[in-house]
PDB file of N, CA and C in Angstrom:
ATOM      1  N   MET A 840    -140.215  59.171  13.182  1.00 94.00           N
ATOM      2  CA  MET A 840    -140.035  58.074  14.091  1.00 94.00           C
ATOM      3  C   MET A 840    -140.810  56.872  13.568  1.00 94.00           C
ATOM      4  N   MET A 841    -140.195  55.709  13.644  1.00 97.00           N
ATOM      5  CA  MET A 841    -140.888  54.482  13.300  1.00 97.00           C
ATOM      6  C   MET A 841    -140.765  53.508  14.464  1.00 97.00           C
ATOM      7  N   MET A 842    -141.890  52.877  14.817  1.00 96.00           N
ATOM      8  CA  MET A 842    -141.911  51.935  15.922  1.00 96.00           C
ATOM      9  C   MET A 842    -142.660  50.689  15.482  1.00 96.00           C
ATOM     10  N   GLU A 843    -142.054  49.548  15.686  1.00 97.00           N
ATOM     11  CA  GLU A 843    -142.727  48.292  15.372  1.00 97.00           C
ATOM     12  C   GLU A 843    -143.481  47.793  16.598  1.00 97.00           C
ATOM     13  N   PHE A 844    -144.640  47.196  16.345  1.00 97.00           N
ATOM     14  CA  PHE A 844    -145.394  46.537  17.404  1.00 97.00           C
ATOM     15  C   PHE A 844    -145.941  45.239  16.834  1.00 97.00           C
ATOM     16  N   SER A 845    -146.630  44.446  17.643  1.00 96.00           N
ATOM     17  CA  SER A 845    -146.997  43.092  17.239  1.00 96.00           C
ATOM     18  C   SER A 845    -147.865  43.033  15.980  1.00 96.00           C
ATOM     19  N   GLN A 846    -148.639  44.078  15.706  1.00 95.00           N
ATOM     20  CA  GLN A 846    -149.536  44.060  14.552  1.00 95.00           C
ATOM     21  C   GLN A 846    -148.974  44.756  13.315  1.00 95.00           C
ATOM     22  N   GLY A 847    -147.846  45.452  13.457  1.00 96.00           N
ATOM     23  CA  GLY A 847    -147.281  46.162  12.311  1.00 96.00           C
ATOM     24  C   GLY A 847    -146.332  47.261  12.724  1.00 96.00           C
ATOM     25  N   LYS A 848    -146.506  48.449  12.124  1.00 97.00           N
ATOM     26  CA  LYS A 848    -145.622  49.593  12.381  1.00 97.00           C
ATOM     27  C   LYS A 848    -146.436  50.855  12.590  1.00 97.00           C
ATOM     28  N   VAL A 849    -145.929  51.723  13.471  1.00 97.00           N
ATOM     29  CA  VAL A 849    -146.462  53.077  13.642  1.00 97.00           C
ATOM     30  C   VAL A 849    -145.378  54.031  13.158  1.00 97.00           C
ATOM     31  N   ILE A 850    -145.749  54.928  12.258  1.00 97.00           N
ATOM     32  CA  ILE A 850    -144.804  55.887  11.700  1.00 97.00           C
ATOM     33  C   ILE A 850    -145.321  57.292  11.987  1.00 97.00           C
ATOM     34  N   VAL A 851    -144.486  58.109  12.617  1.00 96.00           N
ATOM     35  CA  VAL A 851    -144.815  59.507  12.865  1.00 96.00           C
ATOM     36  C   VAL A 851    -143.987  60.335  11.895  1.00 96.00           C
ATOM     37  N   ALA A 852    -144.683  61.073  11.030  1.00 93.00           N
ATOM     38  CA  ALA A 852    -144.015  61.878  10.009  1.00 93.00           C
ATOM     39  C   ALA A 852    -144.650  63.264   9.990  1.00 93.00           C
ATOM     40  N   GLY A 853    -143.932  64.237  10.495  1.00 88.00           N
ATOM     41  CA  GLY A 853    -144.458  65.604  10.520  1.00 88.00           C
ATOM     42  C   GLY A 853    -145.690  65.694  11.395  1.00 88.00           C
ATOM     43  N   GLN A 854    -146.803  66.082  10.809  1.00 92.00           N
ATOM     44  CA  GLN A 854    -148.064  66.240  11.549  1.00 92.00           C
ATOM     45  C   GLN A 854    -149.010  65.068  11.320  1.00 92.00           C
ATOM     46  N   GLU A 855    -148.472  63.900  10.971  1.00 94.00           N
ATOM     47  CA  GLU A 855    -149.307  62.765  10.616  1.00 94.00           C
ATOM     48  C   GLU A 855    -148.802  61.488  11.291  1.00 94.00           C
ATOM     49  N   ILE A 856    -149.738  60.629  11.641  1.00 96.00           N
ATOM     50  CA  ILE A 856    -149.420  59.295  12.137  1.00 96.00           C
ATOM     51  C   ILE A 856    -149.942  58.297  11.115  1.00 96.00           C
ATOM     52  N   VAL A 857    -149.084  57.368  10.730  1.00 96.00           N
ATOM     53  CA  VAL A 857    -149.450  56.311   9.800  1.00 96.00           C
ATOM     54  C   VAL A 857    -149.242  54.980  10.499  1.00 96.00           C
ATOM     55  N   VAL A 858    -150.243  54.104  10.417  1.00 96.00           N
ATOM     56  CA  VAL A 858    -150.139  52.765  10.983  1.00 96.00           C
ATOM     57  C   VAL A 858    -150.251  51.777   9.836  1.00 96.00           C
ATOM     58  N   ARG A 859    -149.278  50.900   9.721  1.00 96.00           N
ATOM     59  CA  ARG A 859    -149.308  49.849   8.702  1.00 96.00           C
ATOM     60  C   ARG A 859    -149.482  48.513   9.399  1.00 96.00           C
ATOM     61  N   LEU A 860    -150.607  47.864   9.121  1.00 96.00           N
ATOM     62  CA  LEU A 860    -150.917  46.577   9.723  1.00 96.00           C
ATOM     63  C   LEU A 860    -150.433  45.459   8.809  1.00 96.00           C
ATOM     64  N   ASN A 861    -149.705  44.504   9.375  1.00 93.00           N
ATOM     65  CA  ASN A 861    -149.076  43.452   8.586  1.00 93.00           C
ATOM     66  C   ASN A 861    -150.066  42.470   7.979  1.00 93.00           C
ATOM     67  N   GLN A 862    -150.918  41.890   8.789  1.00 87.00           N
ATOM     68  CA  GLN A 862    -151.741  40.779   8.342  1.00 87.00           C
ATOM     69  C   GLN A 862    -152.756  41.164   7.272  1.00 87.00           C
ATOM     70  N   ALA A 863    -153.368  42.298   7.392  1.00 85.00           N
ATOM     71  CA  ALA A 863    -154.433  42.674   6.463  1.00 85.00           C
ATOM     72  C   ALA A 863    -153.947  43.620   5.363  1.00 85.00           C
ATOM     73  N   SER A 864    -152.674  43.972   5.361  1.00 88.00           N
ATOM     74  CA  SER A 864    -152.133  44.947   4.408  1.00 88.00           C
ATOM     75  C   SER A 864    -152.960  46.225   4.401  1.00 88.00           C
ATOM     76  N   VAL A 865    -153.271  46.718   5.603  1.00 94.00           N
ATOM     77  CA  VAL A 865    -154.075  47.926   5.786  1.00 94.00           C
ATOM     78  C   VAL A 865    -153.180  49.063   6.251  1.00 94.00           C
ATOM     79  N   THR A 866    -153.443  50.270   5.751  1.00 95.00           N
ATOM     80  CA  THR A 866    -152.751  51.472   6.212  1.00 95.00           C
ATOM     81  C   THR A 866    -153.785  52.435   6.773  1.00 95.00           C
ATOM     82  N   LEU A 867    -153.542  52.907   8.001  1.00 95.00           N
ATOM     83  CA  LEU A 867    -154.399  53.890   8.660  1.00 95.00           C
ATOM     84  C   LEU A 867    -153.609  55.186   8.782  1.00 95.00           C
ATOM     85  N   GLN A 868    -154.248  56.315   8.497  1.00 94.00           N
ATOM     86  CA  GLN A 868    -153.589  57.607   8.614  1.00 94.00           C
ATOM     87  C   GLN A 868    -154.467  58.564   9.400  1.00 94.00           C
ATOM     88  N   ALA A 869    -153.819  59.470  10.131  1.00 94.00           N
ATOM     89  CA  ALA A 869    -154.554  60.499  10.864  1.00 94.00           C
ATOM     90  C   ALA A 869    -153.639  61.694  11.115  1.00 94.00           C
ATOM     91  N   HIS A 870    -154.226  62.872  11.113  1.00 94.00           N
ATOM     92  CA  HIS A 870    -153.514  64.092  11.489  1.00 94.00           C
ATOM     93  C   HIS A 870    -153.339  64.072  12.999  1.00 94.00           C
ATOM     94  N   ILE A 871    -152.213  64.512  13.490  1.00 94.00           N
ATOM     95  CA  ILE A 871    -151.904  64.455  14.919  1.00 94.00           C
ATOM     96  C   ILE A 871    -152.953  65.165  15.767  1.00 94.00           C
ATOM     97  N   ASP A 872    -153.552  66.232  15.242  1.00 92.00           N
ATOM     98  CA  ASP A 872    -154.572  66.961  16.003  1.00 92.00           C
ATOM     99  C   ASP A 872    -155.797  66.108  16.321  1.00 92.00           C
ATOM    100  N   GLY A 873    -156.023  65.041  15.559  1.00 94.00           N
ATOM    101  CA  GLY A 873    -157.182  64.189  15.772  1.00 94.00           C
ATOM    102  C   GLY A 873    -156.864  62.893  16.491  1.00 94.00           C
ATOM    103  N   VAL A 874    -155.675  62.809  17.120  1.00 96.00           N
ATOM    104  CA  VAL A 874    -155.226  61.566  17.747  1.00 96.00           C
ATOM    105  C   VAL A 874    -155.161  61.722  19.261  1.00 96.00           C
ATOM    106  N   GLN A 875    -155.570  60.665  19.956  1.00 96.00           N
ATOM    107  CA  GLN A 875    -155.451  60.600  21.418  1.00 96.00           C
ATOM    108  C   GLN A 875    -154.714  59.325  21.793  1.00 96.00           C
ATOM    109  N   LEU A 876    -154.040  59.368  22.930  1.00 98.00           N
ATOM    110  CA  LEU A 876    -153.363  58.197  23.494  1.00 98.00           C
ATOM    111  C   LEU A 876    -153.986  57.909  24.844  1.00 98.00           C
ATOM    112  N   LEU A 877    -154.450  56.681  25.042  1.00 97.00           N
ATOM    113  CA  LEU A 877    -155.171  56.324  26.261  1.00 97.00           C
ATOM    114  C   LEU A 877    -154.436  55.253  27.044  1.00 97.00           C
ATOM    115  N   LEU A 878    -154.351  55.454  28.349  1.00 97.00           N
ATOM    116  CA  LEU A 878    -153.831  54.456  29.285  1.00 97.00           C
ATOM    117  C   LEU A 878    -154.891  54.207  30.337  1.00 97.00           C
ATOM    118  N   PRO A 879    -154.994  53.066  30.958  1.00 96.00           N
ATOM    119  CA  PRO A 879    -154.059  51.952  30.913  1.00 96.00           C
ATOM    120  C   PRO A 879    -154.304  50.976  29.766  1.00 96.00           C
ATOM    121  N   GLY A 880    -155.241  51.234  28.891  1.00 96.00           N
ATOM    122  CA  GLY A 880    -155.560  50.291  27.824  1.00 96.00           C
ATOM    123  C   GLY A 880    -154.576  50.264  26.665  1.00 96.00           C
ATOM    124  N   CYS A 881    -153.610  51.189  26.648  1.00 97.00           N
ATOM    125  CA  CYS A 881    -152.608  51.286  25.580  1.00 97.00           C
ATOM    126  C   CYS A 881    -153.270  51.426  24.208  1.00 97.00           C
ATOM    127  N   VAL A 882    -154.145  52.419  24.084  1.00 97.00           N
ATOM    128  CA  VAL A 882    -154.924  52.615  22.860  1.00 97.00           C
ATOM    129  C   VAL A 882    -154.465  53.878  22.133  1.00 97.00           C
ATOM    130  N   LEU A 883    -154.279  53.740  20.830  1.00 97.00           N
ATOM    131  CA  LEU A 883    -154.042  54.854  19.917  1.00 97.00           C
ATOM    132  C   LEU A 883    -155.375  55.089  19.228  1.00 97.00           C
ATOM    133  N   LEU A 884    -155.959  56.262  19.423  1.00 96.00           N
ATOM    134  CA  LEU A 884    -157.316  56.555  18.962  1.00 96.00           C
ATOM    135  C   LEU A 884    -157.288  57.753  18.026  1.00 96.00           C
ATOM    136  N   ALA A 885    -157.844  57.577  16.824  1.00 96.00           N
ATOM    137  CA  ALA A 885    -157.983  58.678  15.870  1.00 96.00           C
ATOM    138  C   ALA A 885    -159.462  59.000  15.759  1.00 96.00           C
ATOM    139  N   ASN A 886    -159.812  60.244  16.056  1.00 93.00           N
ATOM    140  CA  ASN A 886    -161.213  60.646  16.034  1.00 93.00           C
ATOM    141  C   ASN A 886    -161.297  62.075  15.512  1.00 93.00           C
ATOM    142  N   GLY A 887    -161.375  62.196  14.208  1.00 84.00           N
ATOM    143  CA  GLY A 887    -161.453  63.506  13.593  1.00 84.00           C
ATOM    144  C   GLY A 887    -162.551  63.527  12.546  1.00 84.00           C
ATOM    145  N   ALA A 888    -162.706  64.641  11.901  1.00 81.00           N
ATOM    146  CA  ALA A 888    -163.745  64.778  10.878  1.00 81.00           C
ATOM    147  C   ALA A 888    -163.501  63.829   9.710  1.00 81.00           C
ATOM    148  N   GLU A 889    -162.240  63.549   9.426  1.00 77.00           N
ATOM    149  CA  GLU A 889    -161.907  62.736   8.269  1.00 77.00           C
ATOM    150  C   GLU A 889    -161.629  61.265   8.571  1.00 77.00           C
ATOM    151  N   CYS A 890    -161.570  60.874   9.856  1.00 84.00           N
ATOM    152  CA  CYS A 890    -161.287  59.477  10.179  1.00 84.00           C
ATOM    153  C   CYS A 890    -161.753  59.139  11.592  1.00 84.00           C
ATOM    154  N   LYS A 891    -161.974  57.842  11.799  1.00 94.00           N
ATOM    155  CA  LYS A 891    -162.331  57.351  13.129  1.00 94.00           C
ATOM    156  C   LYS A 891    -161.878  55.897  13.228  1.00 94.00           C
ATOM    157  N   TRP A 892    -160.840  55.663  14.029  1.00 96.00           N
ATOM    158  CA  TRP A 892    -160.354  54.314  14.250  1.00 96.00           C
ATOM    159  C   TRP A 892    -159.590  54.250  15.569  1.00 96.00           C
ATOM    160  N   SER A 893    -159.405  53.039  16.071  1.00 96.00           N
ATOM    161  CA  SER A 893    -158.609  52.843  17.285  1.00 96.00           C
ATOM    162  C   SER A 893    -157.772  51.584  17.124  1.00 96.00           C
ATOM    163  N   LEU A 894    -156.678  51.553  17.867  1.00 95.00           N
ATOM    164  CA  LEU A 894    -155.729  50.463  17.750  1.00 95.00           C
ATOM    165  C   LEU A 894    -155.116  50.206  19.115  1.00 95.00           C
ATOM    166  N   LYS A 895    -155.060  48.951  19.524  1.00 97.00           N
ATOM    167  CA  LYS A 895    -154.436  48.597  20.796  1.00 97.00           C
ATOM    168  C   LYS A 895    -152.955  48.347  20.563  1.00 97.00           C
ATOM    169  N   LEU A 896    -152.128  49.076  21.287  1.00 98.00           N
ATOM    170  CA  LEU A 896    -150.686  48.880  21.225  1.00 98.00           C
ATOM    171  C   LEU A 896    -150.281  47.790  22.225  1.00 98.00           C
ATOM    172  N   ASP A 897    -149.032  47.372  22.167  1.00 97.00           N
ATOM    173  CA  ASP A 897    -148.573  46.255  22.995  1.00 97.00           C
ATOM    174  C   ASP A 897    -148.342  46.626  24.453  1.00 97.00           C
ATOM    175  N   ASN A 898    -147.835  47.846  24.705  1.00 97.00           N
ATOM    176  CA  ASN A 898    -147.476  48.196  26.086  1.00 97.00           C
ATOM    177  C   ASN A 898    -147.425  49.711  26.291  1.00 97.00           C
ATOM    178  N   GLN A 899    -147.272  50.098  27.541  1.00 97.00           N
ATOM    179  CA  GLN A 899    -147.255  51.515  27.924  1.00 97.00           C
ATOM    180  C   GLN A 899    -146.044  52.243  27.344  1.00 97.00           C
ATOM    181  N   GLN A 900    -144.925  51.565  27.202  1.00 97.00           N
ATOM    182  CA  GLN A 900    -143.730  52.207  26.651  1.00 97.00           C
ATOM    183  C   GLN A 900    -143.975  52.687  25.220  1.00 97.00           C
ATOM    184  N   GLN A 901    -144.741  51.929  24.443  1.00 97.00           N
ATOM    185  CA  GLN A 901    -145.045  52.349  23.079  1.00 97.00           C
ATOM    186  C   GLN A 901    -145.920  53.596  23.079  1.00 97.00           C
ATOM    187  N   VAL A 902    -146.885  53.654  23.979  1.00 97.00           N
ATOM    188  CA  VAL A 902    -147.734  54.844  24.111  1.00 97.00           C
ATOM    189  C   VAL A 902    -146.872  56.054  24.462  1.00 97.00           C
ATOM    190  N   GLU A 903    -145.971  55.887  25.404  1.00 97.00           N
ATOM    191  CA  GLU A 903    -145.094  56.982  25.824  1.00 97.00           C
ATOM    192  C   GLU A 903    -144.151  57.411  24.709  1.00 97.00           C
ATOM    193  N   GLN A 904    -143.677  56.457  23.910  1.00 96.00           N
ATOM    194  CA  GLN A 904    -142.798  56.771  22.788  1.00 96.00           C
ATOM    195  C   GLN A 904    -143.516  57.634  21.748  1.00 96.00           C
ATOM    196  N   ILE A 905    -144.753  57.286  21.436  1.00 96.00           N
ATOM    197  CA  ILE A 905    -145.542  58.078  20.483  1.00 96.00           C
ATOM    198  C   ILE A 905    -145.838  59.455  21.059  1.00 96.00           C
ATOM    199  N   ALA A 906    -146.166  59.523  22.345  1.00 97.00           N
ATOM    200  CA  ALA A 906    -146.435  60.806  22.997  1.00 97.00           C
ATOM    201  C   ALA A 906    -145.215  61.722  22.922  1.00 97.00           C
ATOM    202  N   GLN A 907    -144.062  61.151  23.159  1.00 96.00           N
ATOM    203  CA  GLN A 907    -142.831  61.946  23.123  1.00 96.00           C
ATOM    204  C   GLN A 907    -142.527  62.440  21.709  1.00 96.00           C
ATOM    205  N   ALA A 908    -142.773  61.610  20.705  1.00 95.00           N
ATOM    206  CA  ALA A 908    -142.475  61.987  19.317  1.00 95.00           C
ATOM    207  C   ALA A 908    -143.457  63.005  18.760  1.00 95.00           C
ATOM    208  N   THR A 909    -144.692  63.017  19.287  1.00 95.00           N
ATOM    209  CA  THR A 909    -145.719  63.873  18.718  1.00 95.00           C
ATOM    210  C   THR A 909    -146.118  65.057  19.591  1.00 95.00           C
ATOM    211  N   GLY A 910    -145.859  64.958  20.894  1.00 94.00           N
ATOM    212  CA  GLY A 910    -146.305  65.991  21.816  1.00 94.00           C
ATOM    213  C   GLY A 910    -147.759  65.792  22.253  1.00 94.00           C
ATOM    214  N   ILE A 911    -148.348  64.652  21.896  1.00 95.00           N
ATOM    215  CA  ILE A 911    -149.742  64.355  22.297  1.00 95.00           C
ATOM    216  C   ILE A 911    -149.756  63.988  23.782  1.00 95.00           C
ATOM    217  N   GLU A 912    -150.693  64.589  24.507  1.00 95.00           N
ATOM    218  CA  GLU A 912    -150.834  64.292  25.935  1.00 95.00           C
ATOM    219  C   GLU A 912    -151.505  62.927  26.114  1.00 95.00           C
ATOM    220  N   ILE A 913    -150.990  62.142  27.059  1.00 97.00           N
ATOM    221  CA  ILE A 913    -151.573  60.833  27.357  1.00 97.00           C
ATOM    222  C   ILE A 913    -152.747  61.023  28.299  1.00 97.00           C
ATOM    223  N   ILE A 914    -153.880  60.402  27.964  1.00 97.00           N
ATOM    224  CA  ILE A 914    -155.095  60.490  28.784  1.00 97.00           C
ATOM    225  C   ILE A 914    -155.191  59.202  29.603  1.00 97.00           C
ATOM    226  N   THR A 915    -155.300  59.352  30.907  1.00 96.00           N
ATOM    227  CA  THR A 915    -155.471  58.209  31.791  1.00 96.00           C
ATOM    228  C   THR A 915    -156.936  58.109  32.176  1.00 96.00           C
ATOM    229  N   VAL A 916    -157.534  56.948  31.877  1.00 89.00           N
ATOM    230  CA  VAL A 916    -158.958  56.758  32.184  1.00 89.00           C
ATOM    231  C   VAL A 916    -159.147  55.694  33.240  1.00 89.00           C
TER     232      VAL A 916
END
C-alpha cells in the first residue's frame, strides 16, 4: 500500500513501513512490530530497538488506512 500525505509518502511493504519525506529527501523505515498509531494527534510512531522516530500525519483517515493495511491497533490517548 502506498499513501501520499502533505510531507511525502507512506509505503507499507510486507512487515515494514517506509516513509519518504519530500523536502529533506529523508527515508524512515521501521518493522511493523515497532510501530504505533496514535489518535487524536494523528501520529505514526516507531519505537523499537533499531529505531525511534515519530511523524504527524494529515488526518484520521490516513491513520485508519495504515491500521487497516498493517493490522496495527490504533491507540487513543
